């Protein structure tokens, strides 16, 4: 029908627009509901339209039911965004629409994971193709999730809202404290997983600046997610290795160090779990495996996924790396064969440096040099 045709043209039109990367400093400046709404209103249609075309860019997407489903969710959302006016005299309808679309988008990641599995099996997609496609798609999703979460948080601010918070951003985020919380969470998950056997790994957070702790403006939930994911991997490998090779868990402490200069925060998670086997190393950043489910003992896979909202799809590590990259940071793993593994997380410390890193173009699979946005 005509609305459908109109919307298809709109998708093409919006997908061609440039996205605007937002920095933490802009997020902080625009924390009044009207400003946060403006950002959503301006950015979301562009970003959703680009994802719709990224799906359509897969030649066989229509024969993949999971991709058809994601396409439907994104199209539905794009339509809502285009049909809903933003009226500052009554923001309720807009707020309701944002809340609805946030809810709707929750089913996207399991569908994408299943869809990619199908493309791998039926179309012979390679790991590298899948990783590239999902990195692009999910980096954008982190951004749209951030915008909608920030809007809702700014709109529903109340007395209970912690001071120093602006929406989802903590202006004095304390990385060492987040590391402590993540360690606590990981130990809890380990206890539940290993039942009554005493196999709780020792996790130490080194404080380099105990008197004047490092603080920086950041979204604490992103850092928490990354830290829990890294610690779960280290903890699991530590317990497995201690079982296999003998020795006490206390002799294999997982040590977290927090360092910083004026411009960046650095966090290292160091384990003595024997390193990452070379045949596994290539898969660490794959969405199709997780370090826990990659191995033979899939019955333990719930350990790696517990506490993450993306349970069971092995997306924890690659998604952690995307969260790091999203605001200009990076995540690296270094393995010492036979010894252990160090994860290095770097984050931008200055609010003007911590800027969204968004996908700029969608590389076509059939022609890597072509760009939908070029
Ligand atoms: C390991 C395997 C791994 C993956 C990710 C992070 C840390 C570790 N340690 O042995």
Short mmCIF file of C-alpha atoms and ligand atoms in Angstrom, two decimals:
data_model
loop_
_atom_site.label_atom_id
_atom_site.label_comp_id
_atom_site.label_asym_id
_atom_site.label_seq_id
_atom_site.Cartn_x
_atom_site.Cartn_y
_atom_site.Cartn_z
CA UNK A 1 0.00 0.00 0.00
CA UNK A 2 0.95 3.65 -0.22
CA UNK A 3 2.14 4.03 3.37
CA UNK A 4 4.45 1.07 2.86
CA UNK A 5 5.85 2.56 -0.34
CA UNK A 6 6.28 5.91 1.33
CA UNK A 7 8.14 4.31 4.23
CA UNK A 8 10.44 2.39 1.91
CA UNK A 9 11.42 5.63 0.25
CA UNK A 10 11.88 7.20 3.66
CA UNK A 11 14.19 4.39 4.74
CA UNK A 12 16.35 4.96 1.68
CA UNK A 13 16.35 8.71 2.25
CA UNK A 14 17.27 8.47 5.94
CA UNK A 15 19.87 5.77 5.43
CA UNK A 16 21.76 8.14 3.15
CA UNK A 17 22.05 10.79 5.87
CA UNK A 18 25.19 10.98 7.98
CA UNK A 19 24.91 9.86 11.56
CA UNK A 20 26.21 12.28 14.16
CA UNK A 21 28.58 10.80 16.72
CA UNK A 22 27.81 12.03 20.19
CA UNK A 23 30.47 12.45 22.88
CA UNK A 24 30.05 11.99 26.62
CA UNK A 25 30.35 15.76 26.97
CA UNK A 26 27.40 16.28 24.59
CA UNK A 27 25.41 13.59 26.38
CA UNK A 28 26.03 15.45 29.64
CA UNK A 29 25.09 18.81 28.16
CA UNK A 30 21.90 17.44 26.64
CA UNK A 31 20.44 15.75 29.68
CA UNK A 32 17.24 17.82 29.85
CA UNK A 33 14.35 15.70 28.57
CA UNK A 34 13.76 18.07 25.62
CA UNK A 35 17.39 17.85 24.49
CA UNK A 36 17.60 14.12 24.99
CA UNK A 37 14.38 13.76 23.00
CA UNK A 38 15.82 15.93 20.23
CA UNK A 39 18.84 13.64 19.95
CA UNK A 40 16.60 10.58 19.67
CA UNK A 41 14.33 12.30 17.18
CA UNK A 42 17.23 13.34 14.95
CA UNK A 43 19.45 10.28 15.17
CA UNK A 44 17.28 7.20 15.61
CA UNK A 45 15.54 7.26 12.19
CA UNK A 46 18.92 7.49 10.44
CA UNK A 47 20.49 4.72 12.47
CA UNK A 48 17.52 2.37 12.17
CA UNK A 49 17.22 3.02 8.43
CA UNK A 50 20.89 2.14 7.95
CA UNK A 51 20.39 -1.16 9.80
CA UNK A 52 17.37 -1.98 7.64
CA UNK A 53 19.52 -1.54 4.55
CA UNK A 54 22.34 -3.54 6.13
CA UNK A 55 19.94 -6.48 6.34
CA UNK A 56 18.66 -5.92 2.79
CA UNK A 57 22.27 -5.90 1.67
CA UNK A 58 22.46 -9.64 2.36
CA UNK A 59 21.33 -11.19 -0.95
CA UNK A 60 19.57 -14.13 0.73
CA UNK A 61 18.05 -12.30 3.72
CA UNK A 62 14.48 -13.07 2.67
CA UNK A 63 15.04 -16.80 2.99
CA UNK A 64 16.36 -16.42 6.53
CA UNK A 65 13.37 -16.22 8.91
CA UNK A 66 15.40 -14.69 11.75
CA UNK A 67 16.66 -11.86 9.55
CA UNK A 68 13.13 -11.32 8.23
CA UNK A 69 12.03 -10.99 11.87
CA UNK A 70 14.78 -8.47 12.73
CA UNK A 71 13.98 -6.54 9.53
CA UNK A 72 10.35 -6.43 10.63
CA UNK A 73 11.26 -5.16 14.12
CA UNK A 74 13.50 -2.44 12.70
CA UNK A 75 10.94 -1.42 10.07
CA UNK A 76 8.20 -1.27 12.68
CA UNK A 77 10.41 0.93 14.84
CA UNK A 78 11.38 3.15 11.93
CA UNK A 79 7.70 3.63 11.14
CA UNK A 80 6.87 4.51 14.76
CA UNK A 81 9.69 7.04 14.80
CA UNK A 82 8.52 8.70 11.59
CA UNK A 83 4.82 8.79 12.49
CA UNK A 84 5.27 10.05 16.05
CA UNK A 85 5.56 13.81 16.38
CA UNK A 86 7.77 15.27 19.04
CA UNK A 87 5.66 17.79 20.93
CA UNK A 88 7.35 19.59 23.82
CA UNK A 89 3.98 20.54 25.33
CA UNK A 90 3.18 16.90 25.84
CA UNK A 91 6.10 14.53 25.72
CA UNK A 92 4.16 11.51 26.96
CA UNK A 93 3.34 9.97 23.55
CA UNK A 94 6.98 10.28 22.49
CA UNK A 95 8.19 8.76 25.77
CA UNK A 96 5.74 5.91 25.40
CA UNK A 97 6.90 5.25 21.86
CA UNK A 98 10.57 5.19 22.93
CA UNK A 99 9.73 2.84 25.79
CA UNK A 100 7.85 0.52 23.44
CA UNK A 101 10.64 0.39 20.88
CA UNK A 102 13.24 -0.26 23.58
CA UNK A 103 11.20 -3.24 24.71
CA UNK A 104 10.67 -4.45 21.16
CA UNK A 105 14.38 -4.41 20.38
CA UNK A 106 15.22 -6.86 23.16
CA UNK A 107 14.55 -9.85 20.93
CA UNK A 108 17.02 -8.72 18.29
CA UNK A 109 20.27 -10.32 19.44
CA UNK A 110 19.09 -13.93 19.80
CA UNK A 111 17.47 -13.60 16.37
CA UNK A 112 20.66 -12.24 14.85
CA UNK A 113 22.74 -15.01 16.42
CA UNK A 114 20.38 -17.64 15.00
CA UNK A 115 20.25 -15.91 11.63
CA UNK A 116 24.04 -15.81 11.39
CA UNK A 117 24.25 -19.49 12.31
CA UNK A 118 21.90 -20.21 9.44
CA UNK A 119 23.91 -18.09 6.97
CA UNK A 120 27.01 -19.97 8.03
CA UNK A 121 25.41 -23.36 7.51
CA UNK A 122 23.28 -22.67 4.44
CA UNK A 123 25.22 -19.98 2.63
CA UNK A 124 28.75 -20.83 3.68
CA UNK A 125 29.44 -17.52 5.37
CA UNK A 126 32.87 -17.38 6.99
CA UNK A 127 33.61 -16.47 10.59
CA UNK A 128 35.21 -13.23 9.40
CA UNK A 129 32.14 -12.22 7.39
CA UNK A 130 29.85 -12.91 10.31
CA UNK A 131 32.06 -11.04 12.76
CA UNK A 132 32.28 -8.02 10.48
CA UNK A 133 28.55 -7.92 9.81
CA UNK A 134 27.62 -8.30 13.46
CA UNK A 135 30.28 -5.84 14.67
CA UNK A 136 28.72 -3.24 12.39
CA UNK A 137 25.14 -4.07 13.30
CA UNK A 138 25.68 -4.36 17.04
CA UNK A 139 27.90 -1.31 17.38
CA UNK A 140 25.01 0.65 15.94
CA UNK A 141 22.62 -1.10 18.29
CA UNK A 142 24.71 -0.11 21.31
CA UNK A 143 24.35 3.47 20.11
CA UNK A 144 20.56 3.36 19.64
CA UNK A 145 20.23 1.58 22.98
CA UNK A 146 22.32 4.30 24.61
CA UNK A 147 20.18 7.09 23.11
CA UNK A 148 16.88 5.55 24.18
CA UNK A 149 18.17 4.56 27.64
CA UNK A 150 19.56 8.04 28.15
CA UNK A 151 16.25 9.62 27.14
CA UNK A 152 14.23 7.40 29.49
CA UNK A 153 16.72 7.97 32.33
CA UNK A 154 16.59 11.75 31.82
CA UNK A 155 12.81 11.75 31.66
CA UNK A 156 12.23 9.63 34.74
CA UNK A 157 14.88 11.30 36.95
CA UNK A 158 13.65 11.48 40.51
CA UNK A 159 14.92 12.20 44.01
CA UNK A 160 16.41 8.75 44.26
CA UNK A 161 18.68 9.52 41.31
CA UNK A 162 22.23 9.57 42.56
CA UNK A 163 24.00 12.86 42.50
CA UNK A 164 26.78 13.09 39.92
CA UNK A 165 24.54 11.11 37.61
CA UNK A 166 23.19 12.49 34.40
CA UNK A 167 20.94 9.84 32.99
CA UNK A 168 23.00 6.70 32.53
CA UNK A 169 26.32 8.58 32.79
CA UNK A 170 28.17 8.72 36.11
CA UNK A 171 30.29 11.86 36.02
CA UNK A 172 32.63 10.44 38.67
CA UNK A 173 32.67 6.78 37.67
CA UNK A 174 35.24 4.98 39.83
CA UNK A 175 36.71 2.11 37.79
CA UNK A 176 38.29 0.34 40.77
CA UNK A 177 34.94 0.27 42.52
CA UNK A 178 33.23 -1.14 39.41
CA UNK A 179 35.97 -3.79 39.28
CA UNK A 180 35.24 -4.72 42.92
CA UNK A 181 31.54 -5.05 42.12
CA UNK A 182 32.30 -7.16 39.06
CA UNK A 183 34.60 -9.40 41.14
CA UNK A 184 31.84 -9.89 43.68
CA UNK A 185 29.35 -10.74 40.97
CA UNK A 186 31.75 -13.20 39.32
CA UNK A 187 32.43 -14.98 42.61
CA UNK A 188 28.71 -15.29 43.18
CA UNK A 189 28.22 -16.81 39.74
CA UNK A 190 31.19 -19.15 40.33
CA UNK A 191 29.75 -20.31 43.67
CA UNK A 192 26.39 -21.03 42.10
CA UNK A 193 27.99 -22.81 39.20
CA UNK A 194 30.37 -24.99 41.15
CA UNK A 195 27.70 -25.66 43.79
CA UNK A 196 29.03 -26.57 47.20
CA UNK A 197 32.55 -27.43 46.09
CA UNK A 198 34.98 -24.80 47.27
CA UNK A 199 36.10 -23.48 43.92
CA UNK A 200 35.82 -19.79 44.23
CA UNK A 201 38.75 -18.16 42.46
CA UNK A 202 40.73 -15.49 44.25
CA UNK A 203 40.20 -12.10 42.64
CA UNK A 204 42.35 -9.19 43.76
CA UNK A 205 41.83 -5.57 42.75
CA UNK A 206 45.12 -3.68 43.00
CA UNK A 207 44.72 -0.10 44.10
CA UNK A 208 47.45 2.09 42.76
CA UNK A 209 45.90 5.31 44.02
CA UNK A 210 44.16 4.35 47.24
CA UNK A 211 43.98 7.92 48.56
CA UNK A 212 42.93 9.73 45.42
CA UNK A 213 41.05 7.28 43.28
CA UNK A 214 40.87 7.64 39.55
CA UNK A 215 37.50 8.98 38.41
CA UNK A 216 36.11 9.62 34.97
CA UNK A 217 32.77 10.28 33.29
CA UNK A 218 31.45 7.00 31.91
CA UNK A 219 28.47 4.69 31.65
CA UNK A 220 29.15 2.39 34.63
CA UNK A 221 26.93 -0.39 33.29
CA UNK A 222 29.17 -0.77 30.20
CA UNK A 223 32.30 -1.11 32.33
CA UNK A 224 30.54 -3.55 34.65
CA UNK A 225 29.41 -5.67 31.71
CA UNK A 226 32.94 -5.83 30.25
CA UNK A 227 34.57 -6.61 33.61
CA UNK A 228 32.13 -9.39 34.50
CA UNK A 229 32.65 -10.92 31.07
CA UNK A 230 36.46 -10.85 31.37
CA UNK A 231 36.40 -12.14 34.94
CA UNK A 232 34.03 -14.98 34.13
CA UNK A 233 36.40 -16.18 31.42
CA UNK A 234 39.44 -15.91 33.68
CA UNK A 235 37.64 -17.53 36.62
CA UNK A 236 36.39 -20.43 34.60
CA UNK A 237 39.78 -21.08 32.99
CA UNK A 238 41.50 -20.76 36.40
CA UNK A 239 39.25 -23.31 38.05
CA UNK A 240 39.53 -25.71 35.09
CA UNK A 241 43.32 -25.45 35.03
CA UNK A 242 43.68 -25.84 38.78
CA UNK A 243 41.56 -29.01 38.57
CA UNK A 244 43.56 -30.42 35.69
CA UNK A 245 47.04 -29.54 36.89
CA UNK A 246 46.52 -29.59 40.61
CA UNK A 247 47.51 -26.86 43.01
CA UNK A 248 45.49 -24.44 45.03
CA UNK A 249 43.29 -21.73 43.61
CA UNK A 250 45.03 -19.21 45.84
CA UNK A 251 48.20 -19.84 43.86
CA UNK A 252 46.40 -18.70 40.74
CA UNK A 253 45.00 -15.34 41.75
CA UNK A 254 43.21 -13.23 39.17
CA UNK A 255 44.71 -9.79 39.54
CA UNK A 256 42.99 -6.63 38.32
CA UNK A 257 45.10 -3.48 37.99
CA UNK A 258 43.69 -0.05 37.33
CA UNK A 259 45.99 2.55 35.86
CA UNK A 260 45.44 5.96 34.32
CA UNK A 261 47.02 9.07 32.94
CA UNK A 262 45.27 12.32 32.13
CA UNK A 263 43.72 11.01 28.97
CA UNK A 264 42.98 7.35 29.46
CA UNK A 265 42.01 4.67 31.91
CA UNK A 266 43.71 1.29 31.59
CA UNK A 267 42.49 -1.89 33.26
CA UNK A 268 44.34 -5.19 33.13
CA UNK A 269 42.86 -8.53 34.12
CA UNK A 270 45.66 -11.00 34.64
CA UNK A 271 45.10 -14.73 35.13
CA UNK A 272 47.33 -17.77 35.60
CA UNK A 273 45.06 -20.24 33.86
CA UNK A 274 47.55 -21.53 31.31
CA UNK A 275 46.81 -19.19 28.42
CA UNK A 276 44.47 -19.58 25.47
CA UNK A 277 45.21 -22.64 23.28
CA UNK A 278 46.24 -21.55 19.81
CA UNK A 279 43.43 -23.47 18.16
CA UNK A 280 40.97 -21.51 20.27
CA UNK A 281 42.64 -18.10 20.08
CA UNK A 282 41.19 -17.31 16.67
CA UNK A 283 37.68 -17.94 17.96
CA UNK A 284 37.86 -15.71 20.99
CA UNK A 285 36.27 -12.78 19.14
CA UNK A 286 33.80 -14.92 17.24
CA UNK A 287 30.09 -14.49 17.92
CA UNK A 288 29.51 -18.10 17.04
CA UNK A 289 31.50 -19.54 19.95
CA UNK A 290 32.17 -18.55 23.49
CA UNK A 291 35.30 -19.63 25.35
CA UNK A 292 33.04 -21.69 27.57
CA UNK A 293 30.91 -23.34 24.92
CA UNK A 294 33.71 -23.63 22.41
CA UNK A 295 35.28 -26.47 24.34
CA UNK A 296 33.87 -29.92 24.80
CA UNK A 297 32.05 -29.46 28.11
CA UNK A 298 28.98 -27.57 26.98
CA UNK A 299 27.23 -28.43 30.22
CA UNK A 300 29.29 -25.69 31.82
CA UNK A 301 28.22 -23.09 29.34
CA UNK A 302 25.76 -21.42 31.69
CA UNK A 303 28.73 -20.19 33.70
CA UNK A 304 29.88 -18.00 30.87
CA UNK A 305 26.49 -16.60 30.09
CA UNK A 306 24.98 -16.04 33.50
CA UNK A 307 24.37 -12.46 34.43
CA UNK A 308 24.67 -11.26 30.89
CA UNK A 309 21.51 -10.28 29.06
CA UNK A 310 22.67 -12.25 26.04
CA UNK A 311 22.81 -15.63 27.64
CA UNK A 312 23.86 -18.60 25.67
CA UNK A 313 24.96 -17.12 22.37
CA UNK A 314 28.63 -16.69 23.06
CA UNK A 315 28.54 -13.00 22.34
CA UNK A 316 30.05 -11.85 25.65
CA UNK A 317 33.63 -11.22 24.56
CA UNK A 318 32.98 -9.72 21.13
CA UNK A 319 30.22 -7.58 22.59
CA UNK A 320 32.54 -6.43 25.39
CA UNK A 321 35.02 -5.32 22.77
CA UNK A 322 32.25 -3.36 21.03
CA UNK A 323 31.24 -1.67 24.29
CA UNK A 324 34.89 -0.67 24.75
CA UNK A 325 35.15 0.63 21.18
CA UNK A 326 31.80 2.39 21.25
CA UNK A 327 33.15 5.34 23.27
CA UNK A 328 36.62 5.32 21.74
CA UNK A 329 38.28 2.61 23.84
CA UNK A 330 39.71 -0.80 23.02
CA UNK A 331 39.98 -4.31 24.42
CA UNK A 332 42.85 -6.71 23.77
CA UNK A 333 43.72 -10.20 24.90
CA UNK A 334 47.33 -11.34 25.26
CA UNK A 335 48.00 -15.01 25.90
CA UNK A 336 51.17 -16.48 27.45
CA UNK A 337 51.03 -20.13 26.39
CA UNK A 338 51.30 -22.39 29.38
CA UNK A 339 51.18 -19.48 31.78
CA UNK A 340 48.11 -17.31 31.56
CA UNK A 341 46.15 -14.58 29.85
CA UNK A 342 46.04 -10.81 30.25
CA UNK A 343 43.13 -8.72 29.06
CA UNK A 344 43.83 -5.03 28.52
CA UNK A 345 40.97 -2.58 28.50
CA UNK A 346 41.64 1.04 27.54
CA UNK A 347 38.99 3.74 27.92
CA UNK A 348 39.02 7.44 27.08
CA UNK A 349 39.08 9.51 30.21
CA UNK A 350 38.10 12.93 28.81
CA UNK A 351 34.45 13.56 28.08
CA UNK A 352 35.25 15.18 24.74
CA UNK A 353 37.46 12.21 23.68
CA UNK A 354 34.86 9.61 24.65
CA UNK A 355 32.92 9.92 21.43
CA UNK A 356 30.66 7.40 19.75
CA UNK A 357 32.49 5.30 17.15
CA UNK A 358 29.73 4.46 14.73
CA UNK A 359 29.77 2.35 11.59
CA UNK A 360 30.06 4.80 8.71
CA UNK A 361 29.20 2.53 5.84
CA UNK A 362 27.87 -0.87 5.10
CA UNK A 363 30.26 -2.94 3.07
CA UNK A 364 28.39 -5.14 0.65
CA UNK A 365 29.28 -8.80 0.90
CA UNK A 366 29.18 -9.32 -2.82
CA UNK A 367 31.34 -6.28 -3.43
CA UNK A 368 33.53 -5.31 -0.49
CA UNK A 369 34.43 -1.96 -2.03
CA UNK A 370 30.87 -0.74 -2.43
CA UNK A 371 29.18 1.33 0.19
CA UNK A 372 25.51 1.93 0.57
CA UNK A 373 26.19 5.38 1.88
CA UNK A 374 28.82 6.41 -0.62
C1 LIG B 1 41.65 -17.75 29.62
C2 LIG B 1 40.75 -17.70 28.42
C3 LIG B 1 40.27 -16.28 28.48
C4 LIG B 1 39.41 -15.59 27.65
C5 LIG B 1 39.12 -14.26 27.94
C6 LIG B 1 39.68 -13.64 29.03
C7 LIG B 1 40.55 -14.33 29.86
C8 LIG B 1 40.84 -15.65 29.58
N1 LIG B 1 41.66 -16.55 30.25
O1 LIG B 1 42.31 -18.71 29.98
#
